[in-house]
């Protein structure tokens, strides 16, 4: 019974998606526009451009290894640095009410700055290149994790803190057994926001003139040549990337929160 | 009460400390002053800009695009969210499409939309609208799902139609969730407004001021002053929305604001 229902719902979802792509295909075929190429051509172009390489290179073309991989590396490094710094600083701040009160206004301001506004500052300081891009990603992605972690650690059940004091847990034990588990749901809420910010800043910092490679560079390069097929291909790639990353993070969250959560 | 005052005092101290550190780093000459000017110079410049009509016009243009985009996003997302949330089949049917559209980082659309619409206000508004639709849409659908089913059933038992259940029970119950969605979207809309302007590089707007200052020699002071304005703008918008939510929906835990 349940299986049948799930199958029907999956059929509905993917069926409608397929129908929408079909309608798009027909519309663009009958009503040819330079700006809206048919999806079949976008798919073919995506394949030719990036995924038609030799099996020895995991089917990646040189274009893909030169542009997609650096982008991914920058994004994941930036996100990892921001996550690590955010969780560490956030836990430290969340454990002391005074420290939290001291930093809160500054944090609120830092978070309110729209991240792209700071990119020109990093361009001046670091010049164009990976350093500037990493700095932009880290600086924008760190705040959601930091603030959420601090909030989460602050809301640790006071009763459990008392128990930990009675049991004479060491600081490390308290961190590991008390603060982190109770902050974990909030940490993940922050991580999800940070992940999408990392992706946004990765693309944005590559869109700026002066970058030499990356998916964002591919986009601006194609835009300047009015190569609409490549623009669309890059968009599809970025959408898929965002989907995969988000789904991955959700899976990790489910595993960690489902099992490791204290009763 | 004393605790609250102590927290405010500590916060003010924190701001002063941060300011002092920036000032010291700027003055110490660790990095060239044209790279990282002292905080006092940046702040003075930011204040000076408040009297510059050209700059204020730019900020006005950014805020206008932000407001139009966010308004359009509300006009699209709320009815759509109500539809998706109250008709499960439609929700199920478009879910896959939505799941593919949403994770696309909206700044990536800047090149395409610029090709389509040029680099004027339309481009900005279109991008802001696209990016702001998602949080409002998802919060509306989520809020509808959280509506008290007893209240709905009661109304239905009295013979009220679908539309009046929606207007009398579901919409009021969903309003706090919608408001929270609007607050998230407001921040995203500002990001898109500034990002589009920085990439366009000409016209008028806060982002354009920042981008152009970045290109001139010794422009960091101006860039940072623009960043101070952008941050203040974000802070004012967020505080106003939080304040509005608190006044309108004082009963929800939502308004304690997590994002």
Short mmCIF file of C-alpha atoms in Angstrom, two decimals:
data_model
loop_
_atom_site.label_atom_id
_atom_site.label_comp_id
_atom_site.label_asym_id
_atom_site.label_seq_id
_atom_site.Cartn_x
_atom_site.Cartn_y
_atom_site.Cartn_z
CA UNK A 1 0.00 0.00 0.00
CA UNK A 2 2.69 2.46 1.07
CA UNK A 3 4.98 1.31 -1.68
CA UNK A 4 2.30 1.94 -4.26
CA UNK A 5 1.73 5.41 -2.91
CA UNK A 6 5.43 6.25 -2.96
CA UNK A 7 5.73 4.95 -6.51
CA UNK A 8 2.79 7.05 -7.60
CA UNK A 9 4.21 10.16 -6.00
CA UNK A 10 7.63 9.58 -7.58
CA UNK A 11 5.95 9.04 -10.93
CA UNK A 12 4.04 12.28 -10.51
CA UNK A 13 7.16 14.25 -9.60
CA UNK A 14 9.45 12.97 -12.29
CA UNK A 15 6.63 12.81 -14.80
CA UNK A 16 5.85 16.48 -14.35
CA UNK A 17 9.56 17.36 -14.50
CA UNK A 18 9.91 15.37 -17.71
CA UNK A 19 6.76 17.00 -19.11
CA UNK A 20 8.08 20.45 -18.24
CA UNK A 21 11.39 19.76 -19.98
CA UNK A 22 9.44 18.35 -22.95
CA UNK A 23 7.29 21.45 -23.15
CA UNK A 24 10.42 23.63 -22.96
CA UNK A 25 11.95 21.58 -25.77
CA UNK A 26 8.89 21.96 -27.99
CA UNK A 27 8.50 25.66 -27.21
CA UNK A 28 12.14 26.45 -28.01
CA UNK A 29 12.06 24.31 -31.16
CA UNK A 30 8.96 25.97 -32.58
CA UNK A 31 9.86 29.44 -31.38
CA UNK A 32 13.57 29.65 -31.99
CA UNK A 33 15.34 32.30 -29.97
CA UNK A 34 19.05 32.86 -29.62
CA UNK A 35 18.62 33.35 -25.90
CA UNK A 36 16.69 30.19 -25.17
CA UNK A 37 18.28 27.16 -26.82
CA UNK A 38 16.37 23.85 -26.63
CA UNK A 39 17.27 21.67 -23.60
CA UNK A 40 18.47 18.85 -25.84
CA UNK A 41 21.14 21.13 -27.27
CA UNK A 42 22.12 22.36 -23.81
CA UNK A 43 22.51 18.74 -22.71
CA UNK A 44 24.59 17.88 -25.78
CA UNK A 45 26.72 20.97 -25.30
CA UNK A 46 27.25 20.21 -21.60
CA UNK A 47 28.38 16.72 -22.53
CA UNK A 48 30.72 17.88 -25.30
CA UNK A 49 32.18 20.67 -23.25
CA UNK A 50 32.94 18.87 -20.01
CA UNK A 51 32.04 15.19 -19.93
CA UNK A 52 33.30 13.73 -23.20
CA UNK A 53 36.86 13.18 -22.04
CA UNK A 54 38.77 9.90 -22.00
CA UNK A 55 37.87 7.26 -19.36
CA UNK A 56 41.34 7.68 -17.87
CA UNK A 57 40.32 11.16 -16.79
CA UNK A 58 36.92 10.06 -15.44
CA UNK A 59 35.44 11.29 -18.74
CA UNK A 60 36.35 14.86 -17.89
CA UNK A 61 37.59 17.06 -20.70
CA UNK A 62 40.57 19.39 -20.18
CA UNK A 63 38.06 22.23 -20.07
CA UNK A 64 36.35 20.57 -17.11
CA UNK A 65 39.54 19.88 -15.18
CA UNK A 66 40.70 23.45 -15.79
CA UNK A 67 37.47 25.10 -14.72
CA UNK A 68 35.20 22.86 -12.67
CA UNK A 69 37.82 21.32 -10.40
CA UNK A 70 39.44 24.62 -9.28
CA UNK A 71 35.98 26.03 -8.55
CA UNK A 72 35.06 23.00 -6.48
CA UNK A 73 38.39 23.08 -4.66
CA UNK A 74 37.99 26.74 -3.77
CA UNK A 75 34.45 26.27 -2.63
CA UNK A 76 35.02 23.22 -0.48
CA UNK A 77 38.19 24.68 1.07
CA UNK A 78 36.43 27.95 1.83
CA UNK A 79 33.40 26.20 3.24
CA UNK A 80 35.49 23.83 5.36
CA UNK A 81 37.57 26.70 6.78
CA UNK A 82 34.45 28.74 7.51
CA UNK A 83 32.72 25.77 9.13
CA UNK A 84 35.72 24.92 11.31
CA UNK A 85 36.28 28.51 12.38
CA UNK A 86 32.56 29.11 12.88
CA UNK A 87 32.04 26.04 15.06
CA UNK A 88 35.18 26.65 17.13
CA UNK A 89 34.54 30.36 17.72
CA UNK A 90 30.81 29.83 18.11
CA UNK A 91 31.28 27.21 20.83
CA UNK A 92 33.75 29.46 22.64
CA UNK A 93 31.35 32.39 22.51
CA UNK A 94 28.29 30.34 23.37
CA UNK A 95 29.83 29.00 26.55
CA UNK A 96 30.29 32.38 28.17
CA UNK A 97 27.40 34.77 28.53
CA UNK A 98 29.79 37.70 28.89
CA UNK A 99 31.81 36.86 25.79
CA UNK A 100 28.60 36.50 23.85
CA UNK A 101 27.28 39.88 24.98
CA UNK A 102 30.65 41.45 24.16
CA UNK A 103 30.71 40.21 20.59
CA UNK A 104 27.03 40.14 19.69
CA UNK A 105 26.64 43.67 18.20
CA UNK A 106 29.80 43.32 16.12
CA UNK A 107 28.64 39.92 14.87
CA UNK A 108 25.22 41.24 13.98
CA UNK A 109 26.81 43.99 11.93
CA UNK A 110 29.24 41.64 10.20
CA UNK A 111 26.37 39.37 9.30
CA UNK A 112 24.25 42.23 7.96
CA UNK A 113 26.87 43.24 5.38
CA UNK A 114 25.88 41.79 2.02
CA UNK A 115 28.96 39.61 1.28
CA UNK A 116 29.52 40.74 -2.35
CA UNK A 117 30.10 44.28 -1.04
CA UNK A 118 33.28 43.07 0.62
CA UNK A 119 34.71 41.34 -2.41
CA UNK A 120 36.19 44.58 -3.85
CA UNK A 121 37.97 45.05 -0.50
CA UNK A 122 39.53 41.60 -0.77
CA UNK A 123 40.47 42.34 -4.37
CA UNK A 124 42.48 45.36 -3.17
CA UNK A 125 44.12 43.47 -0.32
CA UNK A 126 44.84 40.13 -1.98
CA UNK A 127 44.69 41.06 -5.67
CA UNK A 128 42.80 38.77 -8.04
CA UNK A 129 43.23 35.07 -7.58
CA UNK A 130 42.58 32.16 -5.31
CA UNK A 131 43.54 33.98 -2.12
CA UNK A 132 40.96 36.70 -2.71
CA UNK A 133 38.31 34.14 -3.62
CA UNK A 134 38.99 32.02 -0.55
CA UNK A 135 38.90 35.07 1.70
CA UNK A 136 35.55 36.14 0.24
CA UNK A 137 34.03 32.69 0.68
CA UNK A 138 35.32 32.23 4.23
CA UNK A 139 34.34 35.72 5.33
CA UNK A 140 30.76 35.39 4.14
CA UNK A 141 30.17 31.77 5.11
CA UNK A 142 31.59 31.99 8.63
CA UNK A 143 28.85 34.15 10.19
CA UNK A 144 25.82 31.87 9.91
CA UNK A 145 27.75 28.93 11.43
CA UNK A 146 29.32 31.07 14.12
CA UNK A 147 26.10 32.74 15.24
CA UNK A 148 24.03 29.57 15.08
CA UNK A 149 26.65 27.56 16.97
CA UNK A 150 26.87 30.21 19.68
CA UNK A 151 23.08 30.30 20.00
CA UNK A 152 22.93 26.53 20.14
CA UNK A 153 25.67 26.24 22.76
CA UNK A 154 24.04 28.98 24.80
CA UNK A 155 20.80 27.08 24.98
CA UNK A 156 22.34 24.01 26.61
CA UNK A 157 20.00 22.69 29.28
CA UNK A 158 21.22 24.20 32.61
CA UNK A 159 20.26 21.00 34.42
CA UNK A 160 22.68 19.02 32.29
CA UNK A 161 25.41 21.57 32.97
CA UNK A 162 24.82 21.00 36.68
CA UNK A 163 24.99 17.25 36.20
CA UNK A 164 28.26 17.66 34.32
CA UNK A 165 29.62 19.72 37.24
CA UNK A 166 28.59 17.03 39.72
CA UNK A 167 30.23 14.36 37.59
CA UNK A 168 33.35 16.54 37.37
CA UNK A 169 33.59 16.26 33.62
CA UNK A 170 36.66 17.89 32.12
CA UNK A 171 36.28 20.84 29.78
CA UNK A 172 36.92 18.64 26.78
CA UNK A 173 34.34 16.13 27.93
CA UNK A 174 31.81 18.86 28.53
CA UNK A 175 32.42 20.26 25.06
CA UNK A 176 32.12 16.91 23.40
CA UNK A 177 29.28 15.43 25.44
CA UNK A 178 27.27 18.50 26.32
CA UNK A 179 27.67 21.63 24.26
CA UNK A 180 28.28 20.16 20.83
CA UNK A 181 25.36 17.69 20.89
CA UNK A 182 22.93 20.32 22.07
CA UNK A 183 24.18 22.82 19.50
CA UNK A 184 24.23 20.31 16.64
CA UNK A 185 20.77 21.02 15.15
CA UNK A 186 21.55 24.73 15.12
CA UNK A 187 25.03 24.11 13.75
CA UNK A 188 23.51 22.30 10.81
CA UNK A 189 21.00 25.06 10.20
CA UNK A 190 23.99 27.40 10.01
CA UNK A 191 25.98 25.04 7.81
CA UNK A 192 23.17 24.86 5.26
CA UNK A 193 23.05 28.64 4.98
CA UNK A 194 26.83 28.79 4.77
CA UNK A 195 26.96 26.18 2.06
CA UNK A 196 24.67 28.14 -0.23
CA UNK A 197 26.59 31.33 0.59
CA UNK A 198 29.87 29.58 -0.30
CA UNK A 199 28.43 28.55 -3.63
CA UNK A 200 27.14 32.08 -4.29
CA UNK A 201 30.45 33.69 -3.37
CA UNK A 202 32.45 31.12 -5.31
CA UNK A 203 30.51 32.03 -8.46
CA UNK A 204 30.48 35.74 -7.70
CA UNK A 205 34.21 36.01 -7.06
CA UNK A 206 34.85 34.20 -10.33
CA UNK A 207 32.50 36.44 -12.28
CA UNK A 208 34.69 39.44 -11.59
CA UNK A 209 37.08 40.51 -14.33
CA UNK A 210 40.60 39.36 -13.59
CA UNK A 211 39.91 35.68 -12.87
CA UNK A 212 41.53 33.14 -15.11
CA UNK A 213 39.52 29.96 -14.51
CA UNK A 214 36.48 28.49 -12.81
CA UNK A 215 32.81 27.98 -13.56
CA UNK A 216 32.09 31.66 -12.97
CA UNK A 217 34.88 32.54 -15.40
CA UNK A 218 33.34 30.19 -17.95
CA UNK A 219 30.08 32.09 -17.50
CA UNK A 220 31.49 35.59 -18.02
CA UNK A 221 33.70 34.39 -20.84
CA UNK A 222 30.69 32.87 -22.60
CA UNK A 223 28.64 35.98 -21.90
CA UNK A 224 31.26 38.22 -23.52
CA UNK A 225 31.25 35.98 -26.61
CA UNK A 226 27.42 35.78 -26.52
CA UNK A 227 27.82 32.00 -26.40
CA UNK A 228 24.39 31.32 -24.91
CA UNK A 229 24.77 27.54 -25.02
CA UNK A 230 27.75 27.64 -22.70
CA UNK A 231 25.97 30.10 -20.39
CA UNK A 232 23.05 27.68 -20.09
CA UNK A 233 25.34 24.69 -19.67
CA UNK A 234 27.14 26.41 -16.81
CA UNK A 235 23.81 27.24 -15.18
CA UNK A 236 22.68 23.61 -15.40
CA UNK A 237 26.01 22.50 -13.96
CA UNK A 238 25.76 24.94 -11.06
CA UNK A 239 22.17 23.94 -10.34
CA UNK A 240 23.14 20.28 -10.27
CA UNK A 241 26.13 21.10 -8.09
CA UNK A 242 23.98 23.01 -5.62
CA UNK A 243 21.50 20.16 -5.53
CA UNK A 244 24.16 17.51 -4.91
CA UNK A 245 25.92 19.53 -2.21
CA UNK A 246 22.71 20.32 -0.39
CA UNK A 247 21.48 16.74 -0.56
CA UNK A 248 24.84 15.53 0.73
CA UNK A 249 24.77 17.88 3.69
CA UNK A 250 21.19 16.86 4.49
CA UNK A 251 22.21 13.19 4.45
CA UNK A 252 25.07 13.87 6.88
CA UNK A 253 22.73 15.85 9.09
CA UNK A 254 20.19 13.03 9.14
CA UNK A 255 22.84 10.51 10.12
CA UNK A 256 24.36 12.63 12.86
CA UNK A 257 21.15 13.98 14.34
CA UNK A 258 19.27 10.73 13.99
CA UNK A 259 21.84 8.68 15.92
CA UNK A 260 24.08 10.89 17.98
CA UNK A 261 21.36 13.00 19.49
CA UNK A 262 21.09 12.71 23.27
CA UNK A 263 17.73 11.66 24.62
CA UNK B 1 16.96 44.43 34.05
CA UNK B 2 20.47 44.75 35.43
CA UNK B 3 21.50 41.82 33.33
CA UNK B 4 20.16 43.51 30.22
CA UNK B 5 22.07 46.69 31.02
CA UNK B 6 25.23 44.76 31.59
CA UNK B 7 24.80 43.05 28.23
CA UNK B 8 24.28 46.37 26.46
CA UNK B 9 27.36 47.76 28.16
CA UNK B 10 29.44 44.76 27.16
CA UNK B 11 28.14 45.06 23.60
CA UNK B 12 29.16 48.69 23.42
CA UNK B 13 32.56 47.74 24.81
CA UNK B 14 32.85 45.06 22.13
CA UNK B 15 32.12 47.58 19.39
CA UNK B 16 34.75 49.94 20.81
CA UNK B 17 37.28 47.11 21.03
CA UNK B 18 36.67 46.04 17.45
CA UNK B 19 36.96 49.64 16.34
CA UNK B 20 40.19 50.03 18.31
CA UNK B 21 41.73 46.92 16.79
CA UNK B 22 40.87 48.06 13.25
CA UNK B 23 42.27 51.49 14.02
CA UNK B 24 45.47 50.04 15.44
CA UNK B 25 45.99 47.65 12.54
CA UNK B 26 45.40 50.52 10.12
CA UNK B 27 47.87 52.79 11.90
CA UNK B 28 50.53 50.23 12.74
CA UNK B 29 51.63 50.11 9.14
CA UNK B 30 51.57 46.30 8.96
CA UNK B 31 49.87 46.77 5.64
CA UNK B 32 50.04 49.83 3.48
CA UNK B 33 47.56 52.48 4.55
CA UNK B 34 46.06 52.67 1.10
CA UNK B 35 45.21 48.96 1.47
CA UNK B 36 43.71 49.10 4.93
CA UNK B 37 43.00 52.60 6.21
CA UNK B 38 42.35 53.16 9.95
CA UNK B 39 38.76 52.71 11.13
CA UNK B 40 38.35 56.37 12.06
CA UNK B 41 39.11 57.49 8.51
CA UNK B 42 36.63 55.00 7.08
CA UNK B 43 33.95 56.08 9.51
CA UNK B 44 34.58 59.75 8.82
CA UNK B 45 34.25 59.08 5.11
CA UNK B 46 31.01 57.11 5.67
CA UNK B 47 29.56 60.05 7.60
CA UNK B 48 30.75 62.46 4.94
CA UNK B 49 28.94 60.41 2.30
CA UNK B 50 25.66 61.00 4.13
CA UNK B 51 25.85 64.58 2.86
CA UNK B 52 26.66 63.62 -0.72
CA UNK B 53 23.49 63.81 -2.85
CA UNK B 54 24.97 61.71 -5.67
CA UNK B 55 25.84 58.94 -3.24
CA UNK B 56 22.43 59.13 -1.58
CA UNK B 57 20.75 58.88 -4.98
CA UNK B 58 22.76 55.72 -5.55
CA UNK B 59 21.66 54.24 -2.25
CA UNK B 60 18.10 55.23 -3.14
CA UNK B 61 18.36 53.36 -6.45
CA UNK B 62 19.60 50.24 -4.67
CA UNK B 63 16.86 50.40 -2.06
CA UNK B 64 14.23 50.96 -4.75
CA UNK B 65 15.31 47.88 -6.73
CA UNK B 66 15.42 45.93 -3.47
CA UNK B 67 11.90 46.98 -2.50
CA UNK B 68 10.36 46.35 -5.94
CA UNK B 69 12.03 42.95 -6.20
CA UNK B 70 11.02 41.88 -2.72
CA UNK B 71 7.46 43.14 -3.27
CA UNK B 72 7.17 41.19 -6.53
CA UNK B 73 8.58 38.10 -4.83
CA UNK B 74 5.91 38.35 -2.11
CA UNK B 75 3.19 38.83 -4.71
CA UNK B 76 4.35 35.67 -6.50
CA UNK B 77 5.42 33.47 -3.62
CA UNK B 78 2.57 33.91 -1.14
CA UNK B 79 -0.33 32.94 -3.46
CA UNK B 80 1.79 30.19 -5.01
CA UNK B 81 2.74 28.91 -1.57
CA UNK B 82 -0.90 28.91 -0.48
CA UNK B 83 -1.80 26.96 -3.60
CA UNK B 84 1.01 24.43 -3.14
CA UNK B 85 0.34 24.10 0.57
CA UNK B 86 -3.38 23.53 0.27
CA UNK B 87 -3.45 21.28 -2.80
CA UNK B 88 -1.06 18.37 -2.11
CA UNK B 89 -1.19 17.05 -5.66
CA UNK B 90 0.12 20.32 -7.09
CA UNK B 91 2.82 20.43 -4.42
CA UNK B 92 3.89 16.89 -5.25
CA UNK B 93 3.85 17.64 -8.96
CA UNK B 94 6.05 20.73 -8.97
CA UNK B 95 8.36 19.62 -6.15
CA UNK B 96 10.95 18.10 -8.48
CA UNK B 97 11.06 21.23 -10.64
CA UNK B 98 11.40 23.44 -7.58
CA UNK B 99 14.13 21.24 -6.12
CA UNK B 100 16.15 21.75 -9.28
CA UNK B 101 15.58 25.49 -9.58
CA UNK B 102 16.19 26.41 -5.96
CA UNK B 103 19.82 25.33 -5.41
CA UNK B 104 20.98 27.29 -8.47
CA UNK B 105 23.06 30.12 -7.00
CA UNK B 106 21.18 33.15 -8.20
CA UNK B 107 24.30 35.28 -8.87
CA UNK B 108 25.10 32.80 -11.64
CA UNK B 109 22.03 34.11 -13.44
CA UNK B 110 23.53 37.61 -13.63
CA UNK B 111 25.33 37.00 -16.98
CA UNK B 112 22.27 35.44 -18.62
CA UNK B 113 19.79 38.05 -17.37
CA UNK B 114 22.21 40.83 -18.32
CA UNK B 115 22.29 39.49 -21.86
CA UNK B 116 18.50 39.31 -21.91
CA UNK B 117 17.57 42.57 -20.21
CA UNK B 118 20.67 44.73 -20.42
CA UNK B 119 22.19 45.99 -17.20
CA UNK B 120 19.57 48.37 -15.91
CA UNK B 121 17.02 48.27 -13.15
CA UNK B 122 15.01 45.49 -14.84
CA UNK B 123 17.92 43.09 -14.52
CA UNK B 124 18.37 43.90 -10.86
CA UNK B 125 14.67 43.57 -10.10
CA UNK B 126 14.33 40.30 -12.03
CA UNK B 127 17.28 38.73 -10.20
CA UNK B 128 16.18 39.98 -6.79
CA UNK B 129 12.68 38.64 -7.40
CA UNK B 130 13.95 35.24 -8.48
CA UNK B 131 16.23 34.86 -5.49
CA UNK B 132 13.68 36.13 -2.94
CA UNK B 133 10.83 33.92 -4.07
CA UNK B 134 12.20 30.69 -2.58
CA UNK B 135 12.38 31.42 1.16
CA UNK B 136 8.91 33.04 1.12
CA UNK B 137 7.45 30.19 -0.90
CA UNK B 138 8.92 27.50 1.34
CA UNK B 139 7.93 29.21 4.54
CA UNK B 140 4.37 29.66 3.29
CA UNK B 141 4.05 25.98 2.39
CA UNK B 142 5.65 24.96 5.69
CA UNK B 143 3.42 27.31 7.72
CA UNK B 144 0.28 25.96 6.08
CA UNK B 145 1.34 22.47 7.07
CA UNK B 146 1.64 23.59 10.69
CA UNK B 147 -1.89 24.99 10.87
CA UNK B 148 -4.08 23.68 13.69
CA UNK B 149 -6.17 20.98 12.01
CA UNK B 150 -8.78 21.06 14.78
CA UNK B 151 -9.63 24.66 13.94
CA UNK B 152 -9.86 23.79 10.27
CA UNK B 153 -12.09 20.78 10.92
CA UNK B 154 -14.33 22.81 13.19
CA UNK B 155 -14.85 25.44 10.56
CA UNK B 156 -15.48 22.80 7.92
CA UNK B 157 -18.00 21.09 10.20
CA UNK B 158 -19.89 24.36 10.34
CA UNK B 159 -20.10 24.29 6.61
CA UNK B 160 -17.50 26.89 5.71
CA UNK B 161 -16.05 26.47 2.26
CA UNK B 162 -12.44 25.89 1.35
CA UNK B 163 -11.74 29.54 0.62
CA UNK B 164 -13.12 30.79 3.90
CA UNK B 165 -11.18 28.19 5.87
CA UNK B 166 -8.10 29.45 4.04
CA UNK B 167 -8.83 33.09 4.79
CA UNK B 168 -10.08 32.67 8.36
CA UNK B 169 -7.76 30.04 9.79
CA UNK B 170 -4.92 29.10 7.52
CA UNK B 171 -3.75 32.51 6.37
CA UNK B 172 -3.60 34.06 9.86
CA UNK B 173 -1.83 30.98 11.21
CA UNK B 174 0.67 31.06 8.35
CA UNK B 175 1.36 34.80 8.52
CA UNK B 176 4.23 34.57 11.06
CA UNK B 177 5.97 31.96 8.90
CA UNK B 178 5.51 34.14 5.81
CA UNK B 179 6.97 37.10 7.72
CA UNK B 180 10.01 35.05 8.71
CA UNK B 181 10.43 34.06 5.07
CA UNK B 182 10.26 37.70 4.01
CA UNK B 183 12.98 38.54 6.54
CA UNK B 184 15.31 35.89 5.10
CA UNK B 185 14.49 37.04 1.57
CA UNK B 186 15.16 40.67 2.48
CA UNK B 187 18.80 39.80 3.24
CA UNK B 188 19.13 37.74 0.06
CA UNK B 189 17.57 40.55 -1.98
CA UNK B 190 20.17 42.99 -0.69
CA UNK B 191 22.97 40.55 -1.60
CA UNK B 192 21.60 40.28 -5.13
CA UNK B 193 21.12 44.03 -5.49
CA UNK B 194 24.71 44.77 -4.49
CA UNK B 195 26.16 41.83 -6.45
CA UNK B 196 24.38 42.80 -9.66
CA UNK B 197 25.51 46.39 -9.33
CA UNK B 198 29.12 45.48 -8.64
CA UNK B 199 29.22 43.31 -11.76
CA UNK B 200 27.41 45.86 -13.92
CA UNK B 201 29.92 48.52 -12.86
CA UNK B 202 28.00 51.47 -14.25
CA UNK B 203 24.69 53.21 -13.64
CA UNK B 204 23.82 54.20 -10.11
CA UNK B 205 23.66 52.30 -6.84
CA UNK B 206 25.54 51.45 -3.69
CA UNK B 207 27.23 48.48 -5.33
CA UNK B 208 28.34 50.66 -8.21
CA UNK B 209 29.87 53.15 -5.82
CA UNK B 210 31.79 50.30 -4.18
CA UNK B 211 32.90 48.81 -7.49
CA UNK B 212 34.07 52.13 -8.91
CA UNK B 213 35.91 53.10 -5.74
CA UNK B 214 37.66 49.74 -5.84
CA UNK B 215 39.10 50.58 -9.24
CA UNK B 216 40.55 53.96 -8.30
CA UNK B 217 43.91 54.23 -6.57
CA UNK B 218 43.65 54.68 -2.82
CA UNK B 219 39.98 53.79 -3.16
CA UNK B 220 39.88 51.33 -0.26
CA UNK B 221 38.70 53.99 2.14
CA UNK B 222 35.72 54.65 -0.10
CA UNK B 223 35.08 50.95 -0.63
CA UNK B 224 35.07 50.35 3.11
CA UNK B 225 32.86 53.36 3.72
CA UNK B 226 30.44 51.87 1.18
CA UNK B 227 30.63 48.54 3.01
CA UNK B 228 29.77 50.33 6.27
CA UNK B 229 26.71 51.76 4.52
CA UNK B 230 25.75 48.38 3.12
CA UNK B 231 26.05 46.79 6.56
CA UNK B 232 24.06 49.57 8.18
CA UNK B 233 21.39 49.18 5.51
CA UNK B 234 21.20 45.44 6.13
CA UNK B 235 21.06 46.00 9.88
CA UNK B 236 18.30 48.61 9.62
CA UNK B 237 16.22 46.44 7.30
CA UNK B 238 16.60 43.36 9.48
CA UNK B 239 15.88 45.23 12.72
CA UNK B 240 12.78 46.86 11.22
CA UNK B 241 11.46 43.49 10.07
CA UNK B 242 12.18 41.81 13.42
CA UNK B 243 10.49 44.70 15.21
CA UNK B 244 7.47 44.45 12.90
CA UNK B 245 7.23 40.70 13.48
CA UNK B 246 7.38 41.16 17.24
CA UNK B 247 4.58 43.68 17.15
CA UNK B 248 2.39 41.74 14.74
CA UNK B 249 2.97 38.22 16.00
CA UNK B 250 4.13 38.45 19.60
CA UNK B 251 3.08 34.90 20.38
CA UNK B 252 5.45 33.06 18.05
CA UNK B 253 8.89 31.86 19.12
CA UNK B 254 9.90 32.56 15.51
CA UNK B 255 10.45 36.26 16.19
CA UNK B 256 13.41 35.57 18.40
CA UNK B 257 15.18 35.43 15.06
CA UNK B 258 17.74 32.79 14.25
CA UNK B 259 19.03 33.99 10.94
#
